[in-house]
Coordinates of C-alpha atoms in Angstrom, one line a residue:
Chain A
X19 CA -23.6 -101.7 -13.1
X20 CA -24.6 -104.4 -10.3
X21 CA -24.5 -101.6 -8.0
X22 CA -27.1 -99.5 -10.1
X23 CA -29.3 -102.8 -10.0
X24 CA -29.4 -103.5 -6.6
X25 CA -30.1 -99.8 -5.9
X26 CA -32.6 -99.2 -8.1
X27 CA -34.5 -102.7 -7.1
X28 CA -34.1 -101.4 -3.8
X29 CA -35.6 -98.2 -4.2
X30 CA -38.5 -99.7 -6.3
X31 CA -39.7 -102.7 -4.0
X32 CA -38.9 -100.5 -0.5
X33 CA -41.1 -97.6 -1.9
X34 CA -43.5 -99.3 -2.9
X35 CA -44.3 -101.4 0.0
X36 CA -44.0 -98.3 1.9
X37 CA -46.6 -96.4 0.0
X38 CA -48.8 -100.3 0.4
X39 CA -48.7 -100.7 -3.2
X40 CA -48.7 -104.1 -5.3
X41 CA -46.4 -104.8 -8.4
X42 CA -49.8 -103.7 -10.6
X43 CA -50.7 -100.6 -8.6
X44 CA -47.1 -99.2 -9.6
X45 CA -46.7 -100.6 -12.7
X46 CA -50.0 -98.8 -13.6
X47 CA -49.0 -95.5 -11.6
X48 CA -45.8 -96.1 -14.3
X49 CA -47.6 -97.2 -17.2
X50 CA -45.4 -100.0 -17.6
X51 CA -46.1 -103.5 -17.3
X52 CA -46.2 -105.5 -14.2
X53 CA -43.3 -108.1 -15.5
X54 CA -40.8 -104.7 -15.5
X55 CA -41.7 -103.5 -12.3
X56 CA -41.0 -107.3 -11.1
X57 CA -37.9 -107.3 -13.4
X58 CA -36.3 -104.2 -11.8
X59 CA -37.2 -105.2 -8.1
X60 CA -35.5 -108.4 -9.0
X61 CA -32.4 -106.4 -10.4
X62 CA -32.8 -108.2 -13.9
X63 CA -32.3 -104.8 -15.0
X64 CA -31.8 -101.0 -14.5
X65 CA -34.7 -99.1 -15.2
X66 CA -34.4 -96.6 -18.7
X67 CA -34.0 -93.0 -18.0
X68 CA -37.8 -91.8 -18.5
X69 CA -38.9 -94.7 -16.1
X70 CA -36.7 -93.6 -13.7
X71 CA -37.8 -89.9 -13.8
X72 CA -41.7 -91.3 -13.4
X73 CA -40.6 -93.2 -10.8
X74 CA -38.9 -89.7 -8.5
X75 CA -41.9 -88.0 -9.7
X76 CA -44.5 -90.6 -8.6
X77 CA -42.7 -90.8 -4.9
X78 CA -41.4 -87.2 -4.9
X79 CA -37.8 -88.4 -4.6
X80 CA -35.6 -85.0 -3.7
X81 CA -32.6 -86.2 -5.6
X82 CA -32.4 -87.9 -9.1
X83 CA -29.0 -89.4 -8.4
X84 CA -30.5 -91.5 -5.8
X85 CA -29.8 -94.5 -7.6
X86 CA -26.4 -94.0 -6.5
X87 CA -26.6 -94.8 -3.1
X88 CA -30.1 -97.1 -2.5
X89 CA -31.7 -94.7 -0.2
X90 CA -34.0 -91.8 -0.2
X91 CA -35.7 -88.8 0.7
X92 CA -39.3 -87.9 -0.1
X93 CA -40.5 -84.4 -0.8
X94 CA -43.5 -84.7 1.0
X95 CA -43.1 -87.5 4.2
X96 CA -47.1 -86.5 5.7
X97 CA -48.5 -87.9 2.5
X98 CA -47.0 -91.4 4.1
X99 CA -49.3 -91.2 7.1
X100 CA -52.5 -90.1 5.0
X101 CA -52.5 -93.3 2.5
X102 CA -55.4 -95.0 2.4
X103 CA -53.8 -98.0 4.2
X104 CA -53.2 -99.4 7.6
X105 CA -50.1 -100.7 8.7
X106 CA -47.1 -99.4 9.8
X107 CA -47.7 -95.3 8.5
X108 CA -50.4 -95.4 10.5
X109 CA -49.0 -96.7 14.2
X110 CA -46.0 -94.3 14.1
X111 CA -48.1 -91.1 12.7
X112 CA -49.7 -90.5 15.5
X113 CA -46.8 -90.8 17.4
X114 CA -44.7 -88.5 15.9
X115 CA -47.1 -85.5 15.9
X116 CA -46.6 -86.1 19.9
X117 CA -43.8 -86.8 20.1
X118 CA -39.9 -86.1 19.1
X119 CA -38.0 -87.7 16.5
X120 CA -34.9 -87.8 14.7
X121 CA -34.2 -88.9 10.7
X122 CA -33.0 -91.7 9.6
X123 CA -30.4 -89.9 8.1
X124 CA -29.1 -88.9 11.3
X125 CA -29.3 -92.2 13.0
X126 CA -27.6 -93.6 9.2
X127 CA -23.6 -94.7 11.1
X128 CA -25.6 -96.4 14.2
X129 CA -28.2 -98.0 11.7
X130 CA -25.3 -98.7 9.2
X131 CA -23.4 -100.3 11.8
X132 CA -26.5 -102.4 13.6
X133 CA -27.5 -104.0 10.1
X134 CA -24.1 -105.8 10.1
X135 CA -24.2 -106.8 13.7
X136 CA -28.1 -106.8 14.4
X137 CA -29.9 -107.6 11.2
X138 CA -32.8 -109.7 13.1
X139 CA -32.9 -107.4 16.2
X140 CA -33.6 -104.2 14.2
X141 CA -36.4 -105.7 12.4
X142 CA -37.5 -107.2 15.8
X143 CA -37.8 -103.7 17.6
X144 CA -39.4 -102.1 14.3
X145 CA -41.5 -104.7 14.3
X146 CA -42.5 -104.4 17.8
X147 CA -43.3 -100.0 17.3
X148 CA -45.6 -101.2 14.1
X149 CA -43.0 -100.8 11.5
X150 CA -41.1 -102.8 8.8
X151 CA -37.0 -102.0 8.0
X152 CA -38.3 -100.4 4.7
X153 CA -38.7 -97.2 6.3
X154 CA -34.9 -97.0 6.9
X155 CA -34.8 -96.5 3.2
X156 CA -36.3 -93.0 3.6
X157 CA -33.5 -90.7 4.9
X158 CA -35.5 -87.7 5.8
X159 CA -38.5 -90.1 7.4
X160 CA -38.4 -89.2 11.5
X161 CA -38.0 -92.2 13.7
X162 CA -40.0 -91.4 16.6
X163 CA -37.7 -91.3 19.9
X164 CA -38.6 -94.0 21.9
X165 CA -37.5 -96.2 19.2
X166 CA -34.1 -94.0 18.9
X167 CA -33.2 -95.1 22.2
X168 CA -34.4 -98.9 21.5
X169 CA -31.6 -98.8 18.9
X170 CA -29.1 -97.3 21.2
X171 CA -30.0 -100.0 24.0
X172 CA -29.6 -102.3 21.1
X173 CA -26.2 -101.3 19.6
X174 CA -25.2 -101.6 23.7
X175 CA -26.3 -105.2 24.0
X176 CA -24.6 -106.1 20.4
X177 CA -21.6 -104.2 22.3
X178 CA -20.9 -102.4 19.0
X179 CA -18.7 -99.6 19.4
X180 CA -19.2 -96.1 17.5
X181 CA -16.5 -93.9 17.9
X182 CA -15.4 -91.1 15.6
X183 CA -12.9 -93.1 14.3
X184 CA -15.0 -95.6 12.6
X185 CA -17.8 -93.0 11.7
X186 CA -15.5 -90.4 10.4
X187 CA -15.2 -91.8 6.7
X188 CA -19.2 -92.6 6.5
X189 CA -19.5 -88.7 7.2
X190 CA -17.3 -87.6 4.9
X191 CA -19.3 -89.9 2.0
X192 CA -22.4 -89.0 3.0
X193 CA -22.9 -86.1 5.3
X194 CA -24.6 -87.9 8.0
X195 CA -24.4 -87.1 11.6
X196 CA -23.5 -84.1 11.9
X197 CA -25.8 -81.8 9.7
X198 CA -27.3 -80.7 12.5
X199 CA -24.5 -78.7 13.6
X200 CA -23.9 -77.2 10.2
X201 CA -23.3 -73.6 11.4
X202 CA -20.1 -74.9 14.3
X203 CA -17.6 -75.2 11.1
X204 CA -15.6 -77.9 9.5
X205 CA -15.7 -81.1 10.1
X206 CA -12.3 -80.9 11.5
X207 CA -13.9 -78.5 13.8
X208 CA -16.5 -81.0 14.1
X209 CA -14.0 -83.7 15.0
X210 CA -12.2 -81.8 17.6
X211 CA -15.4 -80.8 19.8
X212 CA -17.0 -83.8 20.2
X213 CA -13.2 -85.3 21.0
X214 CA -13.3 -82.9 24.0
X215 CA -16.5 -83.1 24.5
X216 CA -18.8 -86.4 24.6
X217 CA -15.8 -88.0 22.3
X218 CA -18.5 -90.6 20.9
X219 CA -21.6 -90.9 18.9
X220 CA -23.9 -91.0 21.8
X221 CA -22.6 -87.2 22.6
X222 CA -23.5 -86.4 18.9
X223 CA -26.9 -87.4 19.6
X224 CA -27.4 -86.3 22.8
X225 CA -26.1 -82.4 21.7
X226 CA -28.6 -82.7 18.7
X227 CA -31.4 -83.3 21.0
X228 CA -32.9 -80.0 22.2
X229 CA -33.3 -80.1 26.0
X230 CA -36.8 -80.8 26.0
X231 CA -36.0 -83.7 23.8
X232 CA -33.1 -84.9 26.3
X233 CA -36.1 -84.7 29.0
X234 CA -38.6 -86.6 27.7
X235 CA -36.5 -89.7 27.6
X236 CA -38.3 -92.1 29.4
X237 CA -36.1 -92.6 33.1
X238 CA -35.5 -96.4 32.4
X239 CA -33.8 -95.6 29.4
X240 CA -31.9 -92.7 30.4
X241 CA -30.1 -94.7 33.3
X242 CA -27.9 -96.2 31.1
X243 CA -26.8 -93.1 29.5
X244 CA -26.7 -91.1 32.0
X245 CA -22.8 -90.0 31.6
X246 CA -24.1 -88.2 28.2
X247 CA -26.8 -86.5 29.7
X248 CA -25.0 -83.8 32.1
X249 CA -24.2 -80.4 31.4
X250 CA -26.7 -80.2 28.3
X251 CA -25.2 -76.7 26.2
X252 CA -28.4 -75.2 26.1
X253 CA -27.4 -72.7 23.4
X254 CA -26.2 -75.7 20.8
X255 CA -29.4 -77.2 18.9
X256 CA -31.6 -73.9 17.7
X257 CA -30.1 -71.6 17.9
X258 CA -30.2 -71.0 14.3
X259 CA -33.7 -70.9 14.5
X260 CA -33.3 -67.5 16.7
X261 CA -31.3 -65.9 15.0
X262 CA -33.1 -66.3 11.6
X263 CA -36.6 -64.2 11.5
X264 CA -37.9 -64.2 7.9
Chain B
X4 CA -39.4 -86.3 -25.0
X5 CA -36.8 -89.4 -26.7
X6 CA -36.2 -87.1 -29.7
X7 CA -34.7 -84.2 -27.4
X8 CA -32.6 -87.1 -25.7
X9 CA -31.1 -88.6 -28.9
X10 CA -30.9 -84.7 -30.6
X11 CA -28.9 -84.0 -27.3
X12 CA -26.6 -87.1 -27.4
X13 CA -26.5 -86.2 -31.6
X14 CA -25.0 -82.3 -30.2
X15 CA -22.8 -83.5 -27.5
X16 CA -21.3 -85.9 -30.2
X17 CA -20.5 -83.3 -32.6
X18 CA -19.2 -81.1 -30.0
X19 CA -17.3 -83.7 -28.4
X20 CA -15.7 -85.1 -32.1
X21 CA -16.2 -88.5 -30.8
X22 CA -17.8 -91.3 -33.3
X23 CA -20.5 -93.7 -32.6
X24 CA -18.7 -96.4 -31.4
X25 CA -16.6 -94.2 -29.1
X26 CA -19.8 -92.6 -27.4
X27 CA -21.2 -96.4 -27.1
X28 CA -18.7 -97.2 -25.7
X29 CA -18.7 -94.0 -23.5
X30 CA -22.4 -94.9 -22.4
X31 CA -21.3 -98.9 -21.7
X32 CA -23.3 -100.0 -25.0
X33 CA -22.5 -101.8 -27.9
X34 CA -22.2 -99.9 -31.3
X35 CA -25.1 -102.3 -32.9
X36 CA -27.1 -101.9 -29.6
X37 CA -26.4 -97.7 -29.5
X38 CA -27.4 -97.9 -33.8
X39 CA -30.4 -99.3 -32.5
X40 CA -31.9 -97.1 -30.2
X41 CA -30.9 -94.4 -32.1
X42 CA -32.9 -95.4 -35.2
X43 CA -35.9 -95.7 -33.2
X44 CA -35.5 -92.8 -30.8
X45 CA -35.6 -95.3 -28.0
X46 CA -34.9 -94.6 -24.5
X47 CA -31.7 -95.6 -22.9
X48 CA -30.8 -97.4 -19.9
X49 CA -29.9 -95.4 -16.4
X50 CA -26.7 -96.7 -16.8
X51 CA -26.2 -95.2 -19.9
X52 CA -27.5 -92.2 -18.8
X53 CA -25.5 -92.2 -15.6
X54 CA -22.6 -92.6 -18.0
X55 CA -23.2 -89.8 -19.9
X56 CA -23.6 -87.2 -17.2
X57 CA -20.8 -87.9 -15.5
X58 CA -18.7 -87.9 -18.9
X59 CA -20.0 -84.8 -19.9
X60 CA -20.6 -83.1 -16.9
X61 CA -24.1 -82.7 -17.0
X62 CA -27.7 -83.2 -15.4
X63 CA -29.5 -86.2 -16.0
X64 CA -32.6 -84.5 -16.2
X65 CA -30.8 -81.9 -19.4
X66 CA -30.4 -84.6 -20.8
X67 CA -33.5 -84.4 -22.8
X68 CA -33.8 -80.2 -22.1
X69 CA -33.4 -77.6 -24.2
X70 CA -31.1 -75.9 -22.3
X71 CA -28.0 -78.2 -22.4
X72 CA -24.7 -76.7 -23.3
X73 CA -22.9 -78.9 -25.3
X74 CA -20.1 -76.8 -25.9
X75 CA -19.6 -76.6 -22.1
X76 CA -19.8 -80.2 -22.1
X77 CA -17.3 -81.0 -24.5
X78 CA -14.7 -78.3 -22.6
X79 CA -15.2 -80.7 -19.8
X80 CA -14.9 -83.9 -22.0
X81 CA -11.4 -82.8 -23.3
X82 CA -10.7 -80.9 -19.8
X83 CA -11.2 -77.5 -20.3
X84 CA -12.1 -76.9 -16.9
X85 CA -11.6 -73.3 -16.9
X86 CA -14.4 -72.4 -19.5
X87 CA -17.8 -71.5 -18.3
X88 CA -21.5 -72.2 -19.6
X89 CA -22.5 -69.6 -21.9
X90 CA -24.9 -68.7 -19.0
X91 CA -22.3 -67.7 -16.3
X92 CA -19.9 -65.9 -18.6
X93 CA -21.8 -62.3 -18.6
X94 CA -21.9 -60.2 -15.8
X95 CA -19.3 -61.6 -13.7
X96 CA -18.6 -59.7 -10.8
X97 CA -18.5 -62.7 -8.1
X98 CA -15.5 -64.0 -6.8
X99 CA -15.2 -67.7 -6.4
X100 CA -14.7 -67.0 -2.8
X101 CA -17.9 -65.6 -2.3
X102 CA -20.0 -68.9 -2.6
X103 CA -17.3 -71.3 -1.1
X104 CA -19.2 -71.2 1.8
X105 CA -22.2 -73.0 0.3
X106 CA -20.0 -75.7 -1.4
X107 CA -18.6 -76.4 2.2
X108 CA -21.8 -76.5 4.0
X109 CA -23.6 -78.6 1.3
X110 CA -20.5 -80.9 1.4
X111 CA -20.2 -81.5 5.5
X112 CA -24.0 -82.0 5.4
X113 CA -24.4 -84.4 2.1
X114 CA -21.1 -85.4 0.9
X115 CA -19.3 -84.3 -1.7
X116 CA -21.1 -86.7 -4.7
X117 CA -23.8 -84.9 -3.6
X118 CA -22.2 -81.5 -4.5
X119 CA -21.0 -82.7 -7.6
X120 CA -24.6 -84.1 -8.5
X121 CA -25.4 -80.8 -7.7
X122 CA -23.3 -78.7 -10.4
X123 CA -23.3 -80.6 -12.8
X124 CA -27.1 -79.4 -13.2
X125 CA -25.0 -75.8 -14.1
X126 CA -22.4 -77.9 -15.9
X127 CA -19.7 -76.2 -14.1
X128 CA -16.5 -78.6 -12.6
X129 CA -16.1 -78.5 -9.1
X130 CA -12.1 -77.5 -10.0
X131 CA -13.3 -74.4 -11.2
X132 CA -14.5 -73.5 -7.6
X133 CA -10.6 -74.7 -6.4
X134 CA -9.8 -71.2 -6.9
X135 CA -11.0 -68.4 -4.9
X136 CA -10.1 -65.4 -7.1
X137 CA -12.1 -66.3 -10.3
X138 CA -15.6 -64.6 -11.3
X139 CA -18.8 -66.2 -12.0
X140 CA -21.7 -64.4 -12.7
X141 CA -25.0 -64.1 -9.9
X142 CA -26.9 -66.7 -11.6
X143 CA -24.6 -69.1 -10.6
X144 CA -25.7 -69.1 -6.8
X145 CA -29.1 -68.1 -7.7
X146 CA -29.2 -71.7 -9.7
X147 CA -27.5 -73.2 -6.7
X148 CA -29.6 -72.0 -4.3
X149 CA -33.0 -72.3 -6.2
X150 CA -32.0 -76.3 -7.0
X151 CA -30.9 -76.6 -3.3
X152 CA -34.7 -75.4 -2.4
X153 CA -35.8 -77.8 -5.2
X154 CA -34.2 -80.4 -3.1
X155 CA -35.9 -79.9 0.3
X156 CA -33.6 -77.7 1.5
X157 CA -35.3 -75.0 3.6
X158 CA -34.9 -71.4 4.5
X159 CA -33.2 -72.0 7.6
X160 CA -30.9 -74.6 5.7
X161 CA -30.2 -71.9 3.4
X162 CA -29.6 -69.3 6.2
X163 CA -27.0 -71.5 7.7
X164 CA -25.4 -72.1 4.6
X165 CA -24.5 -68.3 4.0
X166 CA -23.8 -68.3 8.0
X167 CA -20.8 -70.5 6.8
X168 CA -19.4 -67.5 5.2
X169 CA -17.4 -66.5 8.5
X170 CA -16.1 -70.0 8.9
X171 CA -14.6 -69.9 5.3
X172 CA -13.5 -66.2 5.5
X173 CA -12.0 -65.8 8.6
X174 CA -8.5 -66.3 7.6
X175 CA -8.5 -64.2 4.6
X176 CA -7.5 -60.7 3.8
X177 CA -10.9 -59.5 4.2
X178 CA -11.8 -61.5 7.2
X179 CA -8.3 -60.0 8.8
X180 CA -9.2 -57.0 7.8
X181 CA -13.2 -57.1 9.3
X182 CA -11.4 -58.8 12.8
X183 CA -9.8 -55.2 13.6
X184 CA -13.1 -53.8 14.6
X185 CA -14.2 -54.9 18.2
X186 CA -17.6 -53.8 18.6
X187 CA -21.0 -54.7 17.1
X188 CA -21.8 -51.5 15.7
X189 CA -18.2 -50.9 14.2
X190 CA -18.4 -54.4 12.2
X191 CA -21.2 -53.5 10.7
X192 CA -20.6 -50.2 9.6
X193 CA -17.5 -51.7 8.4
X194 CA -18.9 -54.0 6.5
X195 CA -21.2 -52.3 4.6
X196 CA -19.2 -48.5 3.9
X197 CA -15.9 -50.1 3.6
X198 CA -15.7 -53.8 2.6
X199 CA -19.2 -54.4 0.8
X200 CA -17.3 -54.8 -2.4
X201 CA -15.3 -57.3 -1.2
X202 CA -18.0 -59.8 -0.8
X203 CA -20.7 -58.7 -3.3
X204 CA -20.1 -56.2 -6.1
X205 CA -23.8 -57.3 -7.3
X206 CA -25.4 -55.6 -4.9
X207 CA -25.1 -51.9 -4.0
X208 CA -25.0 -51.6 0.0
X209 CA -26.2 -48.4 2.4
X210 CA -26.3 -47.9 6.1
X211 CA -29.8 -46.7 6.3
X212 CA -29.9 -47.1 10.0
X213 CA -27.0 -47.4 12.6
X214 CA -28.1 -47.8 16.0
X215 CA -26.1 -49.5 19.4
X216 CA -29.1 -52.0 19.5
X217 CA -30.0 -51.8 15.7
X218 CA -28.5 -51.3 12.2
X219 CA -30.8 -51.6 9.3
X220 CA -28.6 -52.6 5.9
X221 CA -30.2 -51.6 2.0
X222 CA -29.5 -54.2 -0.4
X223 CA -30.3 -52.4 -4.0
X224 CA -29.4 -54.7 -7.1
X225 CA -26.4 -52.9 -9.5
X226 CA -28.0 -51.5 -12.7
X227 CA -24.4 -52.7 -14.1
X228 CA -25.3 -56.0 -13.0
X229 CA -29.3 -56.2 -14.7
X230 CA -28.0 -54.8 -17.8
X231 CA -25.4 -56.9 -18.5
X232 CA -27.3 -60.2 -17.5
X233 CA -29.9 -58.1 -19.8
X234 CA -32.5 -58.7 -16.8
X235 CA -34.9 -56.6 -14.6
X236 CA -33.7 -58.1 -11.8
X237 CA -31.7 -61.3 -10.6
X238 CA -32.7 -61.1 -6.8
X239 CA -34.4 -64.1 -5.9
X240 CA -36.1 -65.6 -2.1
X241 CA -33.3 -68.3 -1.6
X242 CA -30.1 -65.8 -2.4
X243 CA -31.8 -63.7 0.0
X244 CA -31.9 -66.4 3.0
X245 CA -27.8 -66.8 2.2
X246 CA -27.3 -63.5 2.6
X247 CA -29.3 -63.1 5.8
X248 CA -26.8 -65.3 6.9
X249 CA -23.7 -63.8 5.6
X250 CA -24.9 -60.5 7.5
X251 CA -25.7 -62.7 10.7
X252 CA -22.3 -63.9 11.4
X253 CA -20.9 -60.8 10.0
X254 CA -20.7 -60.4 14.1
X255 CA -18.2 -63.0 14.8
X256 CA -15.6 -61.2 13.2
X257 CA -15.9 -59.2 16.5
X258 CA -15.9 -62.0 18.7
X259 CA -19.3 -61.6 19.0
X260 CA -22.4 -63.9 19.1
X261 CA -24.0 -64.4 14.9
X262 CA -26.6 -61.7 15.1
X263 CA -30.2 -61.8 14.5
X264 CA -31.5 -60.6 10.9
X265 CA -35.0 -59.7 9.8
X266 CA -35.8 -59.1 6.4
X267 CA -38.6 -55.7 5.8
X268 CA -38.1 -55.4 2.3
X269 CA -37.5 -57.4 -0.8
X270 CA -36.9 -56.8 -4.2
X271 CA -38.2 -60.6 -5.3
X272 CA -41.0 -60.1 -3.2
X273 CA -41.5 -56.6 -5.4
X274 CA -39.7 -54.1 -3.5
X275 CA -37.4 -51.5 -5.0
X276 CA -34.5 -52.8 -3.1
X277 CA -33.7 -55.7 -0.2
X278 CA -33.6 -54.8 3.2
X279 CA -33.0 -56.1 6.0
X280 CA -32.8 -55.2 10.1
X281 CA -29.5 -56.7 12.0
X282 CA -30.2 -56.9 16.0
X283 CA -27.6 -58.1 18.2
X284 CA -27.8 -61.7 19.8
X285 CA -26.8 -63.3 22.8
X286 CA -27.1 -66.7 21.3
X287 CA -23.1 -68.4 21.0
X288 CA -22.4 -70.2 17.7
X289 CA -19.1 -70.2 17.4
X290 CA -17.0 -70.4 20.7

């Protein structure tokens, strides 16, 4: 029951300071009053069902049962960078039509991991590339990739260590890392190719990355990861995307 | 839209044999606080709600829908497991095994709370999928796969989900059976002339085409099929993307790379029948 509350307060006060509403704008959006917006925010209460159902509607939440876990992902993420707002939407909007990203959901063991170790530095080096730690509550939002790598460079100086070991049991809750690679088999499967291969997160990433991706890290950064970086398998990554022509 | 709720919790109630105070307490309410909000039609809590659907096995969102099975429900409430909706019982001519494939794909990518989330929106137990030999009806991963889309999942999601099909037949009868042809052509003709049954008796398959360099496959919905779901037709754009990708890897039986598929025809897009052009690939999936 506490868990619902702090989820659902969660969800209510990070999407709406993502979207740059106040407490009224979304109570009216909800036709309910300001003081249960406020009351649900400050986890005095779970929100009743039909609330909850205006709420994923309003914000295009893709699952219902998102109360369950305190995180997010939106139907339609552009509609972030076109709100009639300045701030953070629109410093990293531009950015990410350039340039590459990767979700939040796939950075979720390394973020999971830095917001026990790193709390302040995280929102430090969001802050710095014009965003706020709310966005982490979006799964499917796209973290531009210079900021990927200030995360990486971050979870080195915190010396946090990821290796399968430890990320194993997040993945098997949540299915986070390694969706991308959803056509190489079980996890099992999973478990054992990455153990002969890169053997730790940062060879997760780097074999998600497609090649041009890999390249357009910035030289500076790449130096300290440069043992990840060889022999690239240029057929891992799209491949799918060949292979289906609809 | 609170009257369908309470009419709802009223049926699953009845179905269930439980009294008031046992279906509070089922929802984490007090009796006087349950009379309550009954008497007024009020909404309930999340919680509550929450409660509900994972008691009963069902959606949150059927909750106040029209199409909520409460007899379903209740076989799940006093574990029934075994029984079907109403709505998968007709027309069953799909194996189990024939959509494990998605349930393992969706599971390594979101977890399995996320699966079960998932049927509960078909009220179906995620022990009847436990075993591989019993029949559902088409709807069943035509539901799946339409809620899947509902959810952001895209084509190419979906194509890699019925690509998953190799990975979870490999070791079975069928898959032993498809791994004794060893070229591209062979596996293909195989699959549809000989073994098309094996992994979809809702579709009638033909070799219109059988090339070195290209085989073109006709998909053409049973007649059994439509008139015992008593429907035109139960083809739909996201089954088709799953099957795309069961045809794709059909390949790797043969050692071979997952093939390319292109689809010319469809009968959802108002085609007499599906079909689809295979081309061989030099792209590795599976090493």
């Amino acid at each position: 029951m506490q868990e619902m509350k702090t989820h659902t307060g969660s969800l209510f006060r990070n999407l709406r300071k993502l979207f740059g509403y106040t407490q009224m704008e979304m109570a009216s959006r909800l036709n309910v009053s300001q003081s249960t917006i406020s009351k649900v925010e400050s986890e005095v209460f779970v929100p009743e069902l039909t609330l909850w159902f205006d709420f994923v509607r309003e914000f295009g939440l893709l699952d219902p049962y998102c109360f369950y876990y305190g995180t997010a992902e939106l139907r339609d993420i552009p509609n972030l960078f076109d709100a009639n707002k300045t701030g953070w939407h629109g410093v990293w909007a531009p950015k990410h039509k350039k340039k590459m990203s990767m979700t939040v959901r796939a950075l979720g063991p390394l973020l999971t991991h830095l917001k026990t170790h790193a709390p302040m530095q995280i929102k430090t080096l969001l802050s710095k590339n014009g965003a706020t730690p709310v966005v982490l509550t979006v799964l499917n939002y796209p973290v531009p990739w210079d900021v990927v790598w200030g995360l990486f460079e971050l979870s080195q100086d915190c010396k946090v260590s990821f290796n399968l070991a430890n990320l194993a049991p997040q993945q098997s809750e949540q299915g986070f890392i390694f969706s991308r690679f959803s056509t190489m088999g079980t996890r099992e499967d999973y478990l054992e190719f990455f153990r002969s291969h890169a053997g730790d997160y940062f060879g997760t990433i780097k074999l998600g990355a497609t090649k041009e991706e890999v390249e357009g890290i910035p030289a500076n950064l790449k130096k300290p990861f440069r043992k990840y970086l060889s022999d690239y398998p240029a057929h891992i990554g799209r491949a799918r995307e060949s292979q289906l022509i609809a | 839209m609170t009257q369908n709720l309470w009419s709802n919790i009223k049926a699953l109630q009845e179905a269930s044999r439980l009294s008031e105070a046992e279906l509070a307490r089922l929802m984490g309410l007090e009796e006087r606080a349950f009379q309550e909000l009954q008497r007024f039609s009020k909404d309930i809590p999340l919680d509550s709600a929450a409660n509900l659907s994972k008691t009963f096995n069902v959606d949150l969102g059927s909750l106040w829908a029209s199409t909520l099975d409460e007899q379903a429900a209740a076989s799940y409430f006093h574990k029934r497991p075994g029984e079907l909706p109403e709505r998968y019982s007709v027309g069953k001519f799909s194996k189990v095994r024939s959509v494990i494939n998605l349930l393992v794909g969706v599971r390594q990518q979101r977890g399995q709370e996320y699966v079960e989330h998932l049927l509960r929106h078909s009220q179906i137990p995620t022990t009847f999928f436990d075993d591989p030999d019993k029949v559902i009806n088409v709807l069943f991963i035509t539901d799946f796969t339409e809620l899947l889309a509902q959810r952001g999942w895209s084509q190419e999601q979906l194509f890699s989900l019925g690509q998953l099909s190799y990975q979870t037949h490999r070791d079975s009868a069928f898959g032993k059976k498809m791994a004794t042809h060893k070229n591209w052509k062979s596996v293909y003709e195989a699959l549809v002339v000989e073994h098309s049954s094996a992994f979809d008796r809702n579709y009638d398959y033909r070799l219109e085409r059988c090339e070195d360099s290209r085989i073109i496959i006709d998909a053409i919905p049973r007649e059994e099929v439509c008139e015992a779901l008593q429907a035109d037709t139960f083809d739909t754009e996201t089954t088709c993307y799953t099957r795309m990708g069961v045809m794709s890897t059909a390949a790797c039986y043969a050692k071979l790379p997952a093939s390319q598929v292109t689809k010319l025809r469809s009968v959802h897009g108002g085609d007499d029948r599906n079909r689809y052009e295979i081309r061989p690939s030099t792209t590795l999936l599976y090493s």
